[in-house]
PDB file of C-alpha atoms in Angstrom:
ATOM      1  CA  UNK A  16      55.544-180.899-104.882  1.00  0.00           C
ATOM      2  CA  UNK A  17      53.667-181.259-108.024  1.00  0.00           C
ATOM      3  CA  UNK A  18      55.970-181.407-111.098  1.00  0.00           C
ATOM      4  CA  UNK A  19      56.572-178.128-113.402  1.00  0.00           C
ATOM      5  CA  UNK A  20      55.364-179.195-116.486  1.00  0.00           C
ATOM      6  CA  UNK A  21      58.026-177.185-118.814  1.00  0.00           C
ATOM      7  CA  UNK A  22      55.906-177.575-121.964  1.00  0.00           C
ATOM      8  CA  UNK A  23      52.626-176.007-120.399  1.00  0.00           C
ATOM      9  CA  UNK A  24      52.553-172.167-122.421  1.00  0.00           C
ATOM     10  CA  UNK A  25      51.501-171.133-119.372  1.00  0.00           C
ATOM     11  CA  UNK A  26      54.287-171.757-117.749  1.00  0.00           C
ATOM     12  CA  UNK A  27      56.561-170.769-120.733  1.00  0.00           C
ATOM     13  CA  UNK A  28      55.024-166.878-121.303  1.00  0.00           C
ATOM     14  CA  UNK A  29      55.360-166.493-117.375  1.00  0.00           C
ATOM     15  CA  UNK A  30      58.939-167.853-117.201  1.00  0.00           C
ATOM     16  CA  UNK A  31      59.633-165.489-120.673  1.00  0.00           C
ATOM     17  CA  UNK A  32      59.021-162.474-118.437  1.00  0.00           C
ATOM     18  CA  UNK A  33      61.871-163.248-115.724  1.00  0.00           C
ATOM     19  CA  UNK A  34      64.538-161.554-114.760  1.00  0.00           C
ATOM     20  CA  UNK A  35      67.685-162.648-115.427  1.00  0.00           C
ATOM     21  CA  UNK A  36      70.367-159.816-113.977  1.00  0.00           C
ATOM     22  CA  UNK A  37      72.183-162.371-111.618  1.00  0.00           C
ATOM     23  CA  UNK A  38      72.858-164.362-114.777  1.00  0.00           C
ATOM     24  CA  UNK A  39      74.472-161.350-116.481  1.00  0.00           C
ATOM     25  CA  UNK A  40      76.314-160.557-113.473  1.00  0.00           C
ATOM     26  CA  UNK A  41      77.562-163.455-112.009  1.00  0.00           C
ATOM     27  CA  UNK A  42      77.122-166.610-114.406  1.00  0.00           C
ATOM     28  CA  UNK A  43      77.933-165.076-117.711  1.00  0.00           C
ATOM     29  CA  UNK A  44      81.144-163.636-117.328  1.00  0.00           C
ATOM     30  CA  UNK A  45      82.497-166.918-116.023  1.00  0.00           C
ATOM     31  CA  UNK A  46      80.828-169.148-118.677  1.00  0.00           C
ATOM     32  CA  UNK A  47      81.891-167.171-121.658  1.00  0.00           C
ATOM     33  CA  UNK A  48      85.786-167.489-121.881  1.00  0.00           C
ATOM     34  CA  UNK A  49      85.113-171.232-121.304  1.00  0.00           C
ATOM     35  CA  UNK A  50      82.877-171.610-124.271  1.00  0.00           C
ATOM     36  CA  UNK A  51      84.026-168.671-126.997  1.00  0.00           C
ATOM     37  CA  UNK A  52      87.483-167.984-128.154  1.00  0.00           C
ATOM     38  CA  UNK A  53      89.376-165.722-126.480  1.00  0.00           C
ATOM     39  CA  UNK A  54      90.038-163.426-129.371  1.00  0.00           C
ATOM     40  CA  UNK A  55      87.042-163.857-132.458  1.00  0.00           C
ATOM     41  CA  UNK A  56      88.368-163.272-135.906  1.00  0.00           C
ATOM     42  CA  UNK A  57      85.175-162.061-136.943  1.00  0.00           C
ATOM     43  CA  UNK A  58      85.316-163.944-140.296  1.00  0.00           C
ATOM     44  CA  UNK A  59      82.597-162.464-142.776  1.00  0.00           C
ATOM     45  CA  UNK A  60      79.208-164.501-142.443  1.00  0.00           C
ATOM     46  CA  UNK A  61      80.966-167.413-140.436  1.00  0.00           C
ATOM     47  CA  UNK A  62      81.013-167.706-136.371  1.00  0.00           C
ATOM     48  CA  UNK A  63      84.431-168.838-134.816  1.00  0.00           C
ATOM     49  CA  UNK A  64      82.546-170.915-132.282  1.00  0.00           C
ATOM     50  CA  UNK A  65      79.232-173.555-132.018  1.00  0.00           C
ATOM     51  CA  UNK A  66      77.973-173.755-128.825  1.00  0.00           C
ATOM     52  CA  UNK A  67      75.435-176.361-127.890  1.00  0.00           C
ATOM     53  CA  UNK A  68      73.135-174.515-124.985  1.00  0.00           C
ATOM     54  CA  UNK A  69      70.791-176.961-123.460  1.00  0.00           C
ATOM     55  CA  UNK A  70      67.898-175.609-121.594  1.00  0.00           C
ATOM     56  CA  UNK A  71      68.417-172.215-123.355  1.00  0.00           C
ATOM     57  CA  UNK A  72      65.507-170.376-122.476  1.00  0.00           C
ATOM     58  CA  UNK A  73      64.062-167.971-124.668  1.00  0.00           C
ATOM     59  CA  UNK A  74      67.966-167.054-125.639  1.00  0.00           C
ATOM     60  CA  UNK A  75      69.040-163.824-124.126  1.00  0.00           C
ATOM     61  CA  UNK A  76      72.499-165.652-123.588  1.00  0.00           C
ATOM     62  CA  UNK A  77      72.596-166.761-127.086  1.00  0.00           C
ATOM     63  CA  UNK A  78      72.409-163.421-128.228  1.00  0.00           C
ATOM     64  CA  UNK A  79      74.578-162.159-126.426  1.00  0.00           C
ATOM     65  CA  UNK A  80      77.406-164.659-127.420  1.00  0.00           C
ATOM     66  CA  UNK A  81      76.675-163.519-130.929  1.00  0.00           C
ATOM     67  CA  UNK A  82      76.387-159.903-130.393  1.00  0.00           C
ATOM     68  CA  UNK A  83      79.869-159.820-128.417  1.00  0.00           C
ATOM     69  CA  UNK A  84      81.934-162.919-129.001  1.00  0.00           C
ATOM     70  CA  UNK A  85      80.905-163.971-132.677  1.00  0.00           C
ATOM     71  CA  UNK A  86      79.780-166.957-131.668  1.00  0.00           C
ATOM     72  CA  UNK A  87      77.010-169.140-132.702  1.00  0.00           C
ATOM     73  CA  UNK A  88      74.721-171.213-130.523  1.00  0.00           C
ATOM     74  CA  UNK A  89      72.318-174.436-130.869  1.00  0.00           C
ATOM     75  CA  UNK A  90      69.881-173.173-128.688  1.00  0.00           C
ATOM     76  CA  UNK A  91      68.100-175.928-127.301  1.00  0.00           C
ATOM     77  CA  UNK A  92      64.707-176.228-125.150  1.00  0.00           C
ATOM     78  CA  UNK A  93      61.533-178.562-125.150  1.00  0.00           C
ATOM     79  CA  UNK A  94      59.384-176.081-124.811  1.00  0.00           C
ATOM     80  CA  UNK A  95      57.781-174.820-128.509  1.00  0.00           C
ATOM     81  CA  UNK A  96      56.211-171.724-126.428  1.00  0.00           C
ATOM     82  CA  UNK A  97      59.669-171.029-125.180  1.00  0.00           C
ATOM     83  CA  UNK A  98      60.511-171.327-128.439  1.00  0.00           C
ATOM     84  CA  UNK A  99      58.183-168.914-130.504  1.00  0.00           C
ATOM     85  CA  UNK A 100      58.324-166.218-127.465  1.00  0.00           C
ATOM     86  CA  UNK A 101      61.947-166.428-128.039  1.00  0.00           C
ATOM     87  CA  UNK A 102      62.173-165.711-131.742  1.00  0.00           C
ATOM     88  CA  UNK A 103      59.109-163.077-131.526  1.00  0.00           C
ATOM     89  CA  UNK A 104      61.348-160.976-128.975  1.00  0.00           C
ATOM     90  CA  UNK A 105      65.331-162.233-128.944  1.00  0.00           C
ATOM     91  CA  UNK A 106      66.214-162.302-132.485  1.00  0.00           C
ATOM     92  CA  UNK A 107      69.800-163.084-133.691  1.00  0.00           C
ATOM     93  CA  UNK A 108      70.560-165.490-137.181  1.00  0.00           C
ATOM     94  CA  UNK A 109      72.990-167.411-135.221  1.00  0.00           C
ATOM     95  CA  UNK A 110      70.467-168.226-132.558  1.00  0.00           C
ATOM     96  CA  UNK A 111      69.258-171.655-133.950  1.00  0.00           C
ATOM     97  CA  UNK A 112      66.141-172.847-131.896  1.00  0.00           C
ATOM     98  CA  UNK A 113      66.540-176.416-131.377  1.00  0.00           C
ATOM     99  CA  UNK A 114      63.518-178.797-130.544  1.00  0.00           C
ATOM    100  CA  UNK A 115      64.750-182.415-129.593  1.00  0.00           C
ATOM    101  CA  UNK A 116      63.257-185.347-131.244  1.00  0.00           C
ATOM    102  CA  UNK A 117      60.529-187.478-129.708  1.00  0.00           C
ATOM    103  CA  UNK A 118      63.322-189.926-128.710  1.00  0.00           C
ATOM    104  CA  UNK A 119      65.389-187.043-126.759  1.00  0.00           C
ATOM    105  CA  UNK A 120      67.841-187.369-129.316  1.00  0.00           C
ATOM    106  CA  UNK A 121      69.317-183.646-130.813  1.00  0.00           C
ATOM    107  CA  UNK A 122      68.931-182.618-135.081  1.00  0.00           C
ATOM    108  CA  UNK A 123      72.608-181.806-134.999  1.00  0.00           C
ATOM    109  CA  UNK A 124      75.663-183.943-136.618  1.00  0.00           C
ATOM    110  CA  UNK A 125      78.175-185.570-134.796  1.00  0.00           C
ATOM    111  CA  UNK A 126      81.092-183.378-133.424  1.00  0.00           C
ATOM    112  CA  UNK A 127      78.958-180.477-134.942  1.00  0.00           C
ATOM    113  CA  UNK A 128      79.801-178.193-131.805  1.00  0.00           C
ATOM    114  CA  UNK A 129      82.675-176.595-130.240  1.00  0.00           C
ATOM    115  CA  UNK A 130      81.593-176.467-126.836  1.00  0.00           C
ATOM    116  CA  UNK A 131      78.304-177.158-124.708  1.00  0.00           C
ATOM    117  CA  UNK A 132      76.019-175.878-121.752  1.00  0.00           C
ATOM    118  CA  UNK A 133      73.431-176.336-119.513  1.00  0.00           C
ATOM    119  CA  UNK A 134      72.034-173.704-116.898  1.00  0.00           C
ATOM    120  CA  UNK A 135      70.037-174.799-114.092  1.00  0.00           C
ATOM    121  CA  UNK A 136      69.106-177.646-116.716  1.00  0.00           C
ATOM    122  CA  UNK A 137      69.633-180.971-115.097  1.00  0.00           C
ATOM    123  CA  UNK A 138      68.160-179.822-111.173  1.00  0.00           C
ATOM    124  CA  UNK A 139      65.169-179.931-113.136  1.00  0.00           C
ATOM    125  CA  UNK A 140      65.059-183.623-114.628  1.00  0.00           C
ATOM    126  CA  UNK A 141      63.898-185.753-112.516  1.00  0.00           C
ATOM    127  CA  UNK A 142      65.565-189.623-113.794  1.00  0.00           C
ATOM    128  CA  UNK A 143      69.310-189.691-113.638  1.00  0.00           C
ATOM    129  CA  UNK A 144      68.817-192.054-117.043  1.00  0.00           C
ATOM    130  CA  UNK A 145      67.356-188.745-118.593  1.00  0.00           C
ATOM    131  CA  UNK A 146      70.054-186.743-117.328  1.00  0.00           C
ATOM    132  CA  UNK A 147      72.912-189.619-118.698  1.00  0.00           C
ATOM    133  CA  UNK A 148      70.759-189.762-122.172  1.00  0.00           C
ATOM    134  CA  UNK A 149      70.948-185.912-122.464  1.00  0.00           C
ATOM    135  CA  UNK A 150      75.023-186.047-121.641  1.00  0.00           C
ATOM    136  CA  UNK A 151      75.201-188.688-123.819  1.00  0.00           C
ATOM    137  CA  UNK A 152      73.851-186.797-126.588  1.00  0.00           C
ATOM    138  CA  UNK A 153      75.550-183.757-125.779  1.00  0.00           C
ATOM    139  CA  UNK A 154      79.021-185.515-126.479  1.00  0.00           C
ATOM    140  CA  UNK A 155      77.717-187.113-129.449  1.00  0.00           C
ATOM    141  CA  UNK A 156      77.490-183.767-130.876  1.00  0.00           C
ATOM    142  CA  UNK A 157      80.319-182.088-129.649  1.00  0.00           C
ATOM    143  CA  UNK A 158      83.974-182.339-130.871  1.00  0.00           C
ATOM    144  CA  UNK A 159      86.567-184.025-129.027  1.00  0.00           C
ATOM    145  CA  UNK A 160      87.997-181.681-126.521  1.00  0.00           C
ATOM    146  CA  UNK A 161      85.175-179.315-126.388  1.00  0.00           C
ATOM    147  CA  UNK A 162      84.084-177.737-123.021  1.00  0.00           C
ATOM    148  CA  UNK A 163      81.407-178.545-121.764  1.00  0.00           C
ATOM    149  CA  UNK A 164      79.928-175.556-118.686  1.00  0.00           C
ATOM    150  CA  UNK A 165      77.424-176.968-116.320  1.00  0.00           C
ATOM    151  CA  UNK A 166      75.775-174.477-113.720  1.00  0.00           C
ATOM    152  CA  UNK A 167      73.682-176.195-110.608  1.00  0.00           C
ATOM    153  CA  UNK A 168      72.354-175.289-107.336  1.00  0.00           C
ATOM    154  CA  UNK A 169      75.059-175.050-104.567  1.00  0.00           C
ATOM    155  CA  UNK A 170      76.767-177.421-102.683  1.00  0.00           C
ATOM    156  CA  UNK A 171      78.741-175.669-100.597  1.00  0.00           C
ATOM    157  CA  UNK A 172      78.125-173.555 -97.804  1.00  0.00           C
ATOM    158  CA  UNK A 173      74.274-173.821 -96.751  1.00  0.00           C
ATOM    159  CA  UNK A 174      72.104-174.586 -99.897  1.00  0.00           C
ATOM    160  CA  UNK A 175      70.801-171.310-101.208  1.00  0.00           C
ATOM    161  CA  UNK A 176      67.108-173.208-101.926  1.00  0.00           C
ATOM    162  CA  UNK A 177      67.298-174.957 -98.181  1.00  0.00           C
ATOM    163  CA  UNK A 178      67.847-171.305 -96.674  1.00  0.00           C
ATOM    164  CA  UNK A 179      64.934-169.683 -98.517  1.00  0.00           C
ATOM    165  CA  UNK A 180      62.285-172.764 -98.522  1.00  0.00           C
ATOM    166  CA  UNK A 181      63.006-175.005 -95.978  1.00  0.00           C
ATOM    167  CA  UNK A 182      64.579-175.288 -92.639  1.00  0.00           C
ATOM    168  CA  UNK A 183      66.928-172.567 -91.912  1.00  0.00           C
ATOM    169  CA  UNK A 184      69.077-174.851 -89.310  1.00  0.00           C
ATOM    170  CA  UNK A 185      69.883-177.286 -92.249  1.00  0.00           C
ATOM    171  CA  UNK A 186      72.966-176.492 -93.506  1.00  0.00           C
ATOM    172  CA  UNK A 187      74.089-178.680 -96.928  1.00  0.00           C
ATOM    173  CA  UNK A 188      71.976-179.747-100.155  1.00  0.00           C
ATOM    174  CA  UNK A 189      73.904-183.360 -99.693  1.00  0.00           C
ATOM    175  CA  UNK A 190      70.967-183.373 -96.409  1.00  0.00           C
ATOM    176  CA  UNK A 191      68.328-184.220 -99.195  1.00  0.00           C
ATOM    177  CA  UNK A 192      68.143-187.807-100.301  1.00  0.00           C
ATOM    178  CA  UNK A 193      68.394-188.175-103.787  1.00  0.00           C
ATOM    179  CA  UNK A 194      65.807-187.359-105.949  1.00  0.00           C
ATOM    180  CA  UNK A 195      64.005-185.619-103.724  1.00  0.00           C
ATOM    181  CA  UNK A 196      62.155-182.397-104.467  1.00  0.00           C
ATOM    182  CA  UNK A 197      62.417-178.806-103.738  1.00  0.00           C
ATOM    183  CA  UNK A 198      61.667-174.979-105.179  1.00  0.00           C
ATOM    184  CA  UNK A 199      63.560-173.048-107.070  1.00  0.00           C
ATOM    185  CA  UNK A 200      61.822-169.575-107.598  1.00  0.00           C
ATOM    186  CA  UNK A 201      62.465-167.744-110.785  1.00  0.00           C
ATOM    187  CA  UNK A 202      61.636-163.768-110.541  1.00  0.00           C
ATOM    188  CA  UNK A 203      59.717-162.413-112.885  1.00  0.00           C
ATOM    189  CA  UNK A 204      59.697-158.697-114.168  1.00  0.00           C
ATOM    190  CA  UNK A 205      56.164-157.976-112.206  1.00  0.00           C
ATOM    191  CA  UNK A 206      58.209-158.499-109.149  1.00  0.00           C
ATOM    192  CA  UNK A 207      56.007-161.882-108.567  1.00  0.00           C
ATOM    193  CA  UNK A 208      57.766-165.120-108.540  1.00  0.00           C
ATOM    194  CA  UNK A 209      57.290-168.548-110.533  1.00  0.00           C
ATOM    195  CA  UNK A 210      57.691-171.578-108.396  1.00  0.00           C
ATOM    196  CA  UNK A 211      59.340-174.846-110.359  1.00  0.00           C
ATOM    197  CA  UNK A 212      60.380-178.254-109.241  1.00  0.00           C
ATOM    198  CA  UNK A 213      63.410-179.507-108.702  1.00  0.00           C
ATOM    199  CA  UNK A 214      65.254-182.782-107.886  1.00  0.00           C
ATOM    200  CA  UNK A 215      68.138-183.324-105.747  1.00  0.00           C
ATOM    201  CA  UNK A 216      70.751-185.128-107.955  1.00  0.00           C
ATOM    202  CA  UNK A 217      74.212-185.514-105.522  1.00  0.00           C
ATOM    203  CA  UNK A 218      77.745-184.166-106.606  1.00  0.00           C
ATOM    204  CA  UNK A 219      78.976-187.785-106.884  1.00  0.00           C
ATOM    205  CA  UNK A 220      75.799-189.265-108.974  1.00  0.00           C
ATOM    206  CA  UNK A 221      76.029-186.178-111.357  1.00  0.00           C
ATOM    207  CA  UNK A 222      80.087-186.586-111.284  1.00  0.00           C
ATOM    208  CA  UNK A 223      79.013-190.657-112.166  1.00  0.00           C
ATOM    209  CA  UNK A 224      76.994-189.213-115.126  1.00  0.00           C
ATOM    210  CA  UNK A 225      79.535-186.943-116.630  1.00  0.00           C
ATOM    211  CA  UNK A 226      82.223-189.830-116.889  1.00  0.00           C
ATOM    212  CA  UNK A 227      79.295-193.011-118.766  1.00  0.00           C
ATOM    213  CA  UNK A 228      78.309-190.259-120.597  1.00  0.00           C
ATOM    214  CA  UNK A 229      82.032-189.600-122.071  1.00  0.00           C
ATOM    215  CA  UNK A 230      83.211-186.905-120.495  1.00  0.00           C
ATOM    216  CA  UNK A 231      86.367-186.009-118.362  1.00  0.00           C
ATOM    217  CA  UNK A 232      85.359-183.712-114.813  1.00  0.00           C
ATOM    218  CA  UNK A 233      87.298-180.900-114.604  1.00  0.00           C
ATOM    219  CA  UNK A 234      86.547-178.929-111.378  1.00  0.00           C
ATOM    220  CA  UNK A 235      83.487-178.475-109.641  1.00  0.00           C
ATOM    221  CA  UNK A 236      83.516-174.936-107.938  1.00  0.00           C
ATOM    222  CA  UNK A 237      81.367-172.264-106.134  1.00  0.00           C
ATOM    223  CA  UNK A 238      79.752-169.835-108.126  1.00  0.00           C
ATOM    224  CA  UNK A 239      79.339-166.690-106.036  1.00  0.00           C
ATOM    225  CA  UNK A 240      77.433-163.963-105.906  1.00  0.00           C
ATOM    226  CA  UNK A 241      78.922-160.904-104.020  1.00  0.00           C
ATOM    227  CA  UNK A 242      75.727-159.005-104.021  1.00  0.00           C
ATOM    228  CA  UNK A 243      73.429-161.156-102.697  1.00  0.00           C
ATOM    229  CA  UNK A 244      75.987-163.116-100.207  1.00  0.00           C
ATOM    230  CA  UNK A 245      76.910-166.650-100.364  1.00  0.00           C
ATOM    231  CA  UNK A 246      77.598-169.283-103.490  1.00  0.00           C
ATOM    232  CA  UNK A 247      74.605-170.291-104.353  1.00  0.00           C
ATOM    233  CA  UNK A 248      75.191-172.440-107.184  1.00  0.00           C
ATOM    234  CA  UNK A 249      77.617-174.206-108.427  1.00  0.00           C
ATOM    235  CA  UNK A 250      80.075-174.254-111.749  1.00  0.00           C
ATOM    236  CA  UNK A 251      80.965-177.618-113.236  1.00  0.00           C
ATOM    237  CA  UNK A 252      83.619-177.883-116.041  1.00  0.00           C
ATOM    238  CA  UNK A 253      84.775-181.068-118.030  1.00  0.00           C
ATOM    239  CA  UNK A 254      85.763-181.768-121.664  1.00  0.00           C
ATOM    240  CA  UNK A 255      84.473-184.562-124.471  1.00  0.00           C
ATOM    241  CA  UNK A 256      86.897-187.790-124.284  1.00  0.00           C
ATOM    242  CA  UNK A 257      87.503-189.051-127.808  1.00  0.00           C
ATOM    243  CA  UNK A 258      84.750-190.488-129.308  1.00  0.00           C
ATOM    244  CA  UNK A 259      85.808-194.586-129.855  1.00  0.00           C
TER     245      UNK A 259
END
């Protein structure tokens, strides 16, 4: 497959317009209570919580934390068209766009956030050293403790991307060698669909990852989605070690 290019505007108006209903009904109300407090105080001008959200999008979830759980979020995404699409159409003040610097590093202080995530983020990286230099930066940023919510492409079960695109007598994503391609489809509001690349990291290299990069794996678990059958992704959990 030829590589998405995520910067191409292109790309970036077309992936603007897609639909994102199985994230409100399936990934949001699990990822919230791990990265807001469970009761805001809804302290005049100030958010109780920071979240870091890498690969953010044009921000509908960041808006939504703020418009229902007083939170504010670092919304993070290489994509300047992404970027100005987002703040044209999903405006909140506590929805910070975020460009990285050239090096990959984040504009944010250290321990600066009180939790972190990344939504079908790293399936689309190719280089595990990207993926540890992104983790590693994520922790730098984020407070000892802090949750950090991590939502991938299933591994349980038959592989929701294998069943749609590929062989439909394969049944696990651990059949793909590592780093090997395949689609993900993102649908769009037209009803037509935007093909992207993605890269076949394994459970135990992304598990690897987590712990050089500082963190401590909580539970890796199915994701499901009652509607449309099967648990097509996955929901990883950890928390920030100390920094030394």
């Amino acid at each position: 497959m030829r590589p998405t290019r995520w910067t191409d505007p292109r790309l970036a108006a077309a992936y603007a317009t897609r639909l994102d209903h199985l994230d409100r009904e399936a990934a949001w109300p699990l990822l919230t209570p791990l990265l807001t407090r469970p009761e805001p105080h809804h302290g005049l001008g100030r958010p109780d919580a920071t979240v870091l959200e890498l690969g953010s999008g044009t921000g509908h979830y960041a808006r939504h934390l703020a418009e229902h759980h007083w939170t504010a979020t670092y919304a993070v995404d290489i994509s300047p068209a992404i970027h100005r699409h987002g703040a044209a159409h999903v405006r909140d003040a506590w929805i910070h766009r975020t460009l990285p610097h050239r090096d990959g590093s984040l504009p944010l202080r250290r321990c600066q956030c009180t939790a972190a995530l990344a939504h079908l983020l790293l399936c689309h990286i190719r280089h595990p050293a990207h993926i540890l230099a992104l983790l590693t930066e994520a922790r730098r940023v984020l407070r000892p403790e802090a949750p950090l919510a991590i939502v991938e492409p299933g591994e349980f079960r038959r592989d929701f991307q294998l069943l749609r695109y590929g062989d439909p007598d394969r049944t696990a994503a651990d059949e793909l060698e590592p780093g090997q391609t395949y689609p993900i489809d993102y649908t769009l509001t037209d009803g037509s669909r935007l093909r992207t690349t993605a890269y076949h990291h394994p459970p135990q290299l992304l598990a690897e990852l987590l712990d050089r990069a500082g963190f401590r794996l909580d539970a890796i678990s199915p994701m499901p989605l009652p509607a449309h059958g099967g648990d097509p992704f996955t929901l990883w959990t950890a928390h920030a070690r100390p920094l030394h």
